Amino acid sequence: AAGPQPYEYTFTVVEDDTLNAFATFGGNIFVHTGMILRVRNVSELAGVMGHEVGHVVHRHMAENYKRAKQAGLLRNAAVIGSAIGGVNPGAVDLLTGFGAQGILNTFGREMETQSDEFAVELLPRAGYDPGGIVTMFEVLTAAGGPRGPKFFSDHPTSADRTAATKKLIAAKQLPPNLKRDDNGRLEIIQARIRVLTKEPAQRKR
């Protein structure tokens, strides 16, 4: 549904009970078992996967690496310059570190927003209800408190993402009969994960 891609995507399940998923170079996408166990329907999991595909499609890893490298070089130059000029290098290193991190976090928030928007476009084309993106944000927020779990680190606040995604979905003319469930296949996968990882059954919510 994402259209022609330069990569052959690989999706890997990671045995980890944290609520997280991430993408790396070359179309490699990873989802933690903790995330799969927490989703309540297949549209929520599709929303997570669509978001990570968005990172790959928009080449966010390459952009983030380039900016991190540039920020590191600028930081080192500032520290060396301060040593020559008699300014405390430790203080400059601390201040420029915060500055570089601020630049990277701002760009990271832009990338997260772009991937959210991509997922809203992608899911209906793949036959899934994009409302699963919104409900997944709500699950993540409930699991991690105001800041949310690792999936939200250095990202827009969960409340902002939820509101923005709801607005995007409301503006779309969605086709009928988009899937939220998959006739129990997700529940079978969750049961298999619990057996393989000896994860106790989730409490009813």
Tab-separated table of N, CA and C in Angstrom, residues 41-138:
chain	number	residue	atom	x	y	z
A	41	ASN	N	-6.357	-4.508	19.177
A	41	ASN	CA	-6.893	-4.968	17.899
A	41	ASN	C	-5.837	-4.758	16.829
A	42	VAL	N	-6.066	-5.328	15.656
A	42	VAL	CA	-5.035	-5.314	14.619
A	42	VAL	C	-4.821	-3.923	14.038
A	43	SER	N	-5.828	-3.058	14.085
A	43	SER	CA	-5.629	-1.712	13.542
A	43	SER	C	-4.626	-0.920	14.379
A	44	GLU	N	-4.571	-1.184	15.688
A	44	GLU	CA	-3.575	-0.512	16.530
A	44	GLU	C	-2.165	-0.950	16.156
A	45	LEU	N	-1.994	-2.266	15.943
A	45	LEU	CA	-0.671	-2.755	15.555
A	45	LEU	C	-0.312	-2.270	14.151
A	46	ALA	N	-1.285	-2.234	13.251
A	46	ALA	CA	-1.040	-1.711	11.903
A	46	ALA	C	-0.637	-0.244	11.957
A	47	GLY	N	-1.224	0.497	12.902
A	47	GLY	CA	-0.846	1.901	13.059
A	47	GLY	C	0.607	2.055	13.463
A	48	VAL	N	1.058	1.223	14.391
A	48	VAL	CA	2.464	1.255	14.814
A	48	VAL	C	3.372	0.919	13.636
A	49	MET	N	3.032	-0.134	12.894
A	49	MET	CA	3.851	-0.550	11.756
A	49	MET	C	3.849	0.501	10.647
A	50	GLY	N	2.684	1.101	10.402
A	50	GLY	CA	2.608	2.144	9.384
A	50	GLY	C	3.459	3.342	9.729
A	51	HIS	N	3.482	3.686	11.008
A	51	HIS	CA	4.314	4.792	11.477
A	51	HIS	C	5.790	4.494	11.218
A	52	GLU	N	6.231	3.271	11.515
A	52	GLU	CA	7.640	2.920	11.311
A	52	GLU	C	7.993	2.845	9.828
A	53	VAL	N	7.079	2.359	8.996
A	53	VAL	CA	7.300	2.383	7.548
A	53	VAL	C	7.484	3.831	7.079
A	54	GLY	N	6.740	4.746	7.680
A	54	GLY	CA	6.885	6.158	7.332
A	54	GLY	C	8.284	6.677	7.585
A	55	HIS	N	8.910	6.239	8.670
A	55	HIS	CA	10.291	6.642	8.939
A	55	HIS	C	11.224	6.181	7.819
A	56	VAL	N	10.990	4.968	7.321
A	56	VAL	CA	11.843	4.434	6.257
A	56	VAL	C	11.595	5.180	4.955
A	57	VAL	N	10.330	5.348	4.594
A	57	VAL	CA	9.977	5.997	3.333
A	57	VAL	C	10.555	7.407	3.261
A	58	HIS	N	10.504	8.124	4.365
A	58	HIS	CA	10.992	9.508	4.384
A	58	HIS	C	12.476	9.622	4.737
A	59	ARG	N	13.163	8.504	4.814
A	59	ARG	CA	14.618	8.482	5.024
A	59	ARG	C	15.018	9.219	6.309
A	60	HIS	N	14.236	9.046	7.342
A	60	HIS	CA	14.494	9.761	8.588
A	60	HIS	C	15.782	9.309	9.274
A	61	MET	N	16.115	8.034	9.152
A	61	MET	CA	17.337	7.561	9.798
A	61	MET	C	18.567	8.244	9.216
A	62	ALA	N	18.594	8.358	7.879
A	62	ALA	CA	19.733	9.012	7.230
A	62	ALA	C	19.804	10.483	7.608
A	63	GLU	N	18.660	11.147	7.642
A	63	GLU	CA	18.634	12.569	8.001
A	63	GLU	C	19.064	12.773	9.448
A	64	ASN	N	18.585	11.908	10.325
A	64	ASN	CA	18.924	12.051	11.740
A	64	ASN	C	20.413	11.796	11.981
A	65	TYR	N	20.954	10.809	11.280
A	65	TYR	CA	22.384	10.521	11.409
A	65	TYR	C	23.215	11.716	10.939
A	66	LYS	N	22.822	12.285	9.817
A	66	LYS	CA	23.555	13.424	9.274
A	66	LYS	C	23.524	14.607	10.232
A	67	ARG	N	22.370	14.867	10.808
A	67	ARG	CA	22.258	15.988	11.735
A	67	ARG	C	23.016	15.710	13.035
A	68	ALA	N	22.968	14.464	13.504
A	68	ALA	CA	23.707	14.130	14.722
A	68	ALA	C	25.201	14.312	14.498
A	69	LYS	N	25.673	13.895	13.337
A	69	LYS	CA	27.086	14.041	13.016
A	69	LYS	C	27.471	15.510	12.954
A	70	GLN	N	26.624	16.323	12.307
A	70	GLN	CA	26.899	17.749	12.214
A	70	GLN	C	26.891	18.398	13.586
A	71	ALA	N	25.936	18.024	14.419
A	71	ALA	CA	25.855	18.592	15.764
A	71	ALA	C	27.076	18.232	16.584
A	72	GLY	N	27.563	16.989	16.435
A	72	GLY	CA	28.748	16.565	17.161
A	72	GLY	C	29.977	17.337	16.740
A	73	LEU	N	30.123	17.573	15.447
A	73	LEU	CA	31.267	18.330	14.952
A	73	LEU	C	31.233	19.756	15.465
A	74	LEU	N	30.066	20.374	15.474
A	74	LEU	CA	29.942	21.749	15.967
A	74	LEU	C	30.273	21.816	17.444
A	75	ARG	N	29.844	20.809	18.181
A	75	ARG	CA	30.100	20.783	19.617
A	75	ARG	C	31.597	20.668	19.904
A	76	ASN	N	32.287	19.781	19.174
A	76	ASN	CA	33.719	19.614	19.371
A	76	ASN	C	34.482	20.885	19.023
A	77	ALA	N	34.066	21.554	17.943
A	77	ALA	CA	34.738	22.791	17.540
A	77	ALA	C	34.580	23.862	18.609
A	78	ALA	N	33.409	23.923	19.232
A	78	ALA	CA	33.179	24.937	20.264
A	78	ALA	C	34.049	24.687	21.485
A	79	VAL	N	34.183	23.399	21.867
A	79	VAL	CA	35.005	23.060	23.035
A	79	VAL	C	36.466	23.389	22.780
A	80	ILE	N	36.994	23.037	21.589
A	80	ILE	CA	38.389	23.334	21.255
A	80	ILE	C	38.623	24.835	21.232
A	81	GLY	N	37.696	25.566	20.635
A	81	GLY	CA	37.826	27.020	20.567
A	81	GLY	C	37.830	27.662	21.943
A	82	SER	N	37.022	27.144	22.852
A	82	SER	CA	36.956	27.719	24.193
A	82	SER	C	38.246	27.463	24.952
A	83	ALA	N	38.871	26.285	24.733
A	83	ALA	CA	40.126	25.970	25.399
A	83	ALA	C	41.219	26.929	24.958
A	84	ILE	N	41.239	27.216	23.660
A	84	ILE	CA	42.231	28.155	23.143
A	84	ILE	C	41.971	29.551	23.673
A	85	GLY	N	40.698	29.906	23.792
A	85	GLY	CA	40.338	31.264	24.201
A	85	GLY	C	40.304	31.468	25.699
A	86	GLY	N	40.561	30.429	26.482
A	86	GLY	CA	40.621	30.584	27.927
A	86	GLY	C	39.298	30.412	28.633
A	87	VAL	N	38.212	30.042	27.907
A	87	VAL	CA	36.913	29.807	28.531
A	87	VAL	C	36.879	28.367	29.026
A	88	ASN	N	36.164	28.134	30.124
A	88	ASN	CA	36.079	26.790	30.702
A	88	ASN	C	35.479	25.817	29.683
A	89	PRO	N	36.268	24.845	29.174
A	89	PRO	CA	35.738	23.917	28.168
A	89	PRO	C	34.585	23.073	28.696
A	90	GLY	N	34.633	22.723	29.997
A	90	GLY	CA	33.553	21.910	30.548
A	90	GLY	C	32.210	22.604	30.464
A	91	ALA	N	32.197	23.895	30.779
A	91	ALA	CA	30.949	24.651	30.717
A	91	ALA	C	30.435	24.752	29.289
A	92	VAL	N	31.348	25.006	28.349
A	92	VAL	CA	30.937	25.116	26.951
A	92	VAL	C	30.427	23.777	26.437
A	93	ASP	N	31.122	22.681	26.829
A	93	ASP	CA	30.707	21.353	26.400
A	93	ASP	C	29.288	21.061	26.868
A	94	LEU	N	28.978	21.421	28.114
A	94	LEU	CA	27.645	21.191	28.664
A	94	LEU	C	26.596	22.004	27.914
A	95	LEU	N	26.887	23.286	27.706
A	95	LEU	CA	25.921	24.170	27.063
A	95	LEU	C	25.688	23.790	25.606
A	96	THR	N	26.784	23.506	24.867
A	96	THR	CA	26.610	23.141	23.467
A	96	THR	C	25.954	21.775	23.341
A	97	GLY	N	26.179	20.906	24.339
A	97	GLY	CA	25.505	19.611	24.327
A	97	GLY	C	24.003	19.766	24.414
A	98	PHE	N	23.544	20.634	25.327
A	98	PHE	CA	22.109	20.905	25.425
A	98	PHE	C	21.587	21.522	24.134
A	99	GLY	N	22.386	22.424	23.544
A	99	GLY	CA	21.952	23.072	22.316
A	99	GLY	C	21.819	22.097	21.168
A	100	ALA	N	22.816	21.217	21.013
A	100	ALA	CA	22.761	20.223	19.945
A	100	ALA	C	21.589	19.272	20.148
A	101	GLN	N	21.371	18.854	21.406
A	101	GLN	CA	20.262	17.946	21.686
A	101	GLN	C	18.940	18.609	21.377
A	102	GLY	N	18.836	19.920	21.658
A	102	GLY	CA	17.608	20.641	21.342
A	102	GLY	C	17.320	20.650	19.853
A	103	ILE	N	18.383	20.842	19.041
A	103	ILE	CA	18.213	20.824	17.589
A	103	ILE	C	17.733	19.455	17.130
A	104	LEU	N	18.363	18.403	17.644
A	104	LEU	CA	18.003	17.052	17.235
A	104	LEU	C	16.587	16.695	17.671
A	105	ASN	N	16.205	17.107	18.876
A	105	ASN	CA	14.860	16.796	19.362
A	105	ASN	C	13.795	17.501	18.546
A	106	THR	N	14.066	18.747	18.161
A	106	THR	CA	13.100	19.474	17.341
A	106	THR	C	12.919	18.777	16.008
A	107	PHE	N	13.999	18.385	15.388
A	107	PHE	CA	13.911	17.680	14.122
A	107	PHE	C	13.234	16.334	14.314
A	108	GLY	N	13.512	15.674	15.447
A	108	GLY	CA	12.864	14.404	15.721
A	108	GLY	C	11.366	14.543	15.825
A	109	ARG	N	10.898	15.623	16.434
A	109	ARG	CA	9.458	15.831	16.546
A	109	ARG	C	8.843	16.030	15.170
A	110	GLU	N	9.553	16.736	14.276
A	110	GLU	CA	9.048	16.923	12.922
A	110	GLU	C	8.943	15.579	12.188
A	111	MET	N	9.950	14.728	12.396
A	111	MET	CA	9.929	13.419	11.752
A	111	MET	C	8.788	12.561	12.288
A	112	GLU	N	8.549	12.619	13.598
A	112	GLU	CA	7.466	11.832	14.180
A	112	GLU	C	6.117	12.277	13.637
A	113	THR	N	5.927	13.577	13.523
A	113	THR	CA	4.675	14.102	12.977
A	113	THR	C	4.495	13.650	11.536
A	114	GLN	N	5.563	13.701	10.756
A	114	GLN	CA	5.494	13.277	9.359
A	114	GLN	C	5.140	11.796	9.257
A	115	SER	N	5.696	10.974	10.143
A	115	SER	CA	5.390	9.541	10.117
A	115	SER	C	3.958	9.258	10.569
A	116	ASP	N	3.466	10.043	11.529
A	116	ASP	CA	2.061	9.913	11.920
A	116	ASP	C	1.148	10.209	10.734
A	117	GLU	N	1.448	11.282	10.015
A	117	GLU	CA	0.643	11.670	8.854
A	117	GLU	C	0.703	10.593	7.775
A	118	PHE	N	1.892	10.022	7.581
A	118	PHE	CA	2.048	8.954	6.604
A	118	PHE	C	1.182	7.755	6.978
A	119	ALA	N	1.180	7.386	8.262
A	119	ALA	CA	0.395	6.237	8.706
A	119	ALA	C	-1.100	6.456	8.475
A	120	VAL	N	-1.570	7.684	8.690
A	120	VAL	CA	-2.992	7.992	8.462
A	120	VAL	C	-3.348	7.795	6.993
A	121	GLU	N	-2.440	8.134	6.093
A	121	GLU	CA	-2.679	7.932	4.664
A	121	GLU	C	-2.559	6.459	4.287
A	122	LEU	N	-1.622	5.769	4.892
A	122	LEU	CA	-1.300	4.404	4.498
A	122	LEU	C	-2.349	3.386	4.936
A	123	LEU	N	-2.798	3.482	6.186
A	123	LEU	CA	-3.664	2.437	6.726
A	123	LEU	C	-4.933	2.210	5.909
A	124	PRO	N	-5.689	3.255	5.512
A	124	PRO	CA	-6.892	2.992	4.713
A	124	PRO	C	-6.572	2.314	3.377
A	125	ARG	N	-5.446	2.664	2.771
A	125	ARG	CA	-5.068	2.022	1.504
A	125	ARG	C	-4.763	0.547	1.711
A	126	ALA	N	-4.302	0.200	2.915
A	126	ALA	CA	-4.020	-1.202	3.237
A	126	ALA	C	-5.243	-1.924	3.789
A	127	GLY	N	-6.359	-1.199	3.941
A	127	GLY	CA	-7.589	-1.823	4.405
A	127	GLY	C	-7.824	-1.756	5.898
A	128	TYR	N	-7.008	-0.963	6.624
A	128	TYR	CA	-7.143	-0.883	8.080
A	128	TYR	C	-7.723	0.458	8.517
A	129	ASP	N	-8.423	0.434	9.629
A	129	ASP	CA	-9.022	1.628	10.205
A	129	ASP	C	-7.919	2.491	10.835
A	130	PRO	N	-7.704	3.733	10.351
A	130	PRO	CA	-6.657	4.568	10.937
A	130	PRO	C	-6.972	5.023	12.356
A	131	GLY	N	-8.212	4.804	12.803
A	131	GLY	CA	-8.548	5.116	14.189
A	131	GLY	C	-7.707	4.328	15.177
A	132	GLY	N	-7.129	3.210	14.715
A	132	GLY	CA	-6.247	2.433	15.578
A	132	GLY	C	-5.004	3.205	15.987
A	133	ILE	N	-4.586	4.165	15.154
A	133	ILE	CA	-3.437	5.001	15.516
A	133	ILE	C	-3.773	5.815	16.753
A	134	VAL	N	-4.966	6.406	16.758
A	134	VAL	CA	-5.401	7.245	17.878
A	134	VAL	C	-5.535	6.416	19.148
A	135	THR	N	-6.212	5.279	19.059
A	135	THR	CA	-6.413	4.477	20.270
A	135	THR	C	-5.092	3.903	20.777
A	136	MET	N	-4.126	3.668	19.868
A	136	MET	CA	-2.822	3.193	20.311
A	136	MET	C	-2.098	4.282	21.081
A	137	PHE	N	-2.204	5.524	20.624
A	137	PHE	CA	-1.623	6.634	21.382
A	137	PHE	C	-2.208	6.682	22.788
A	138	GLU	N	-3.515	6.470	22.893
A	138	GLU	CA	-4.169	6.517	24.197
A	138	GLU	C	-3.674	5.377	25.095
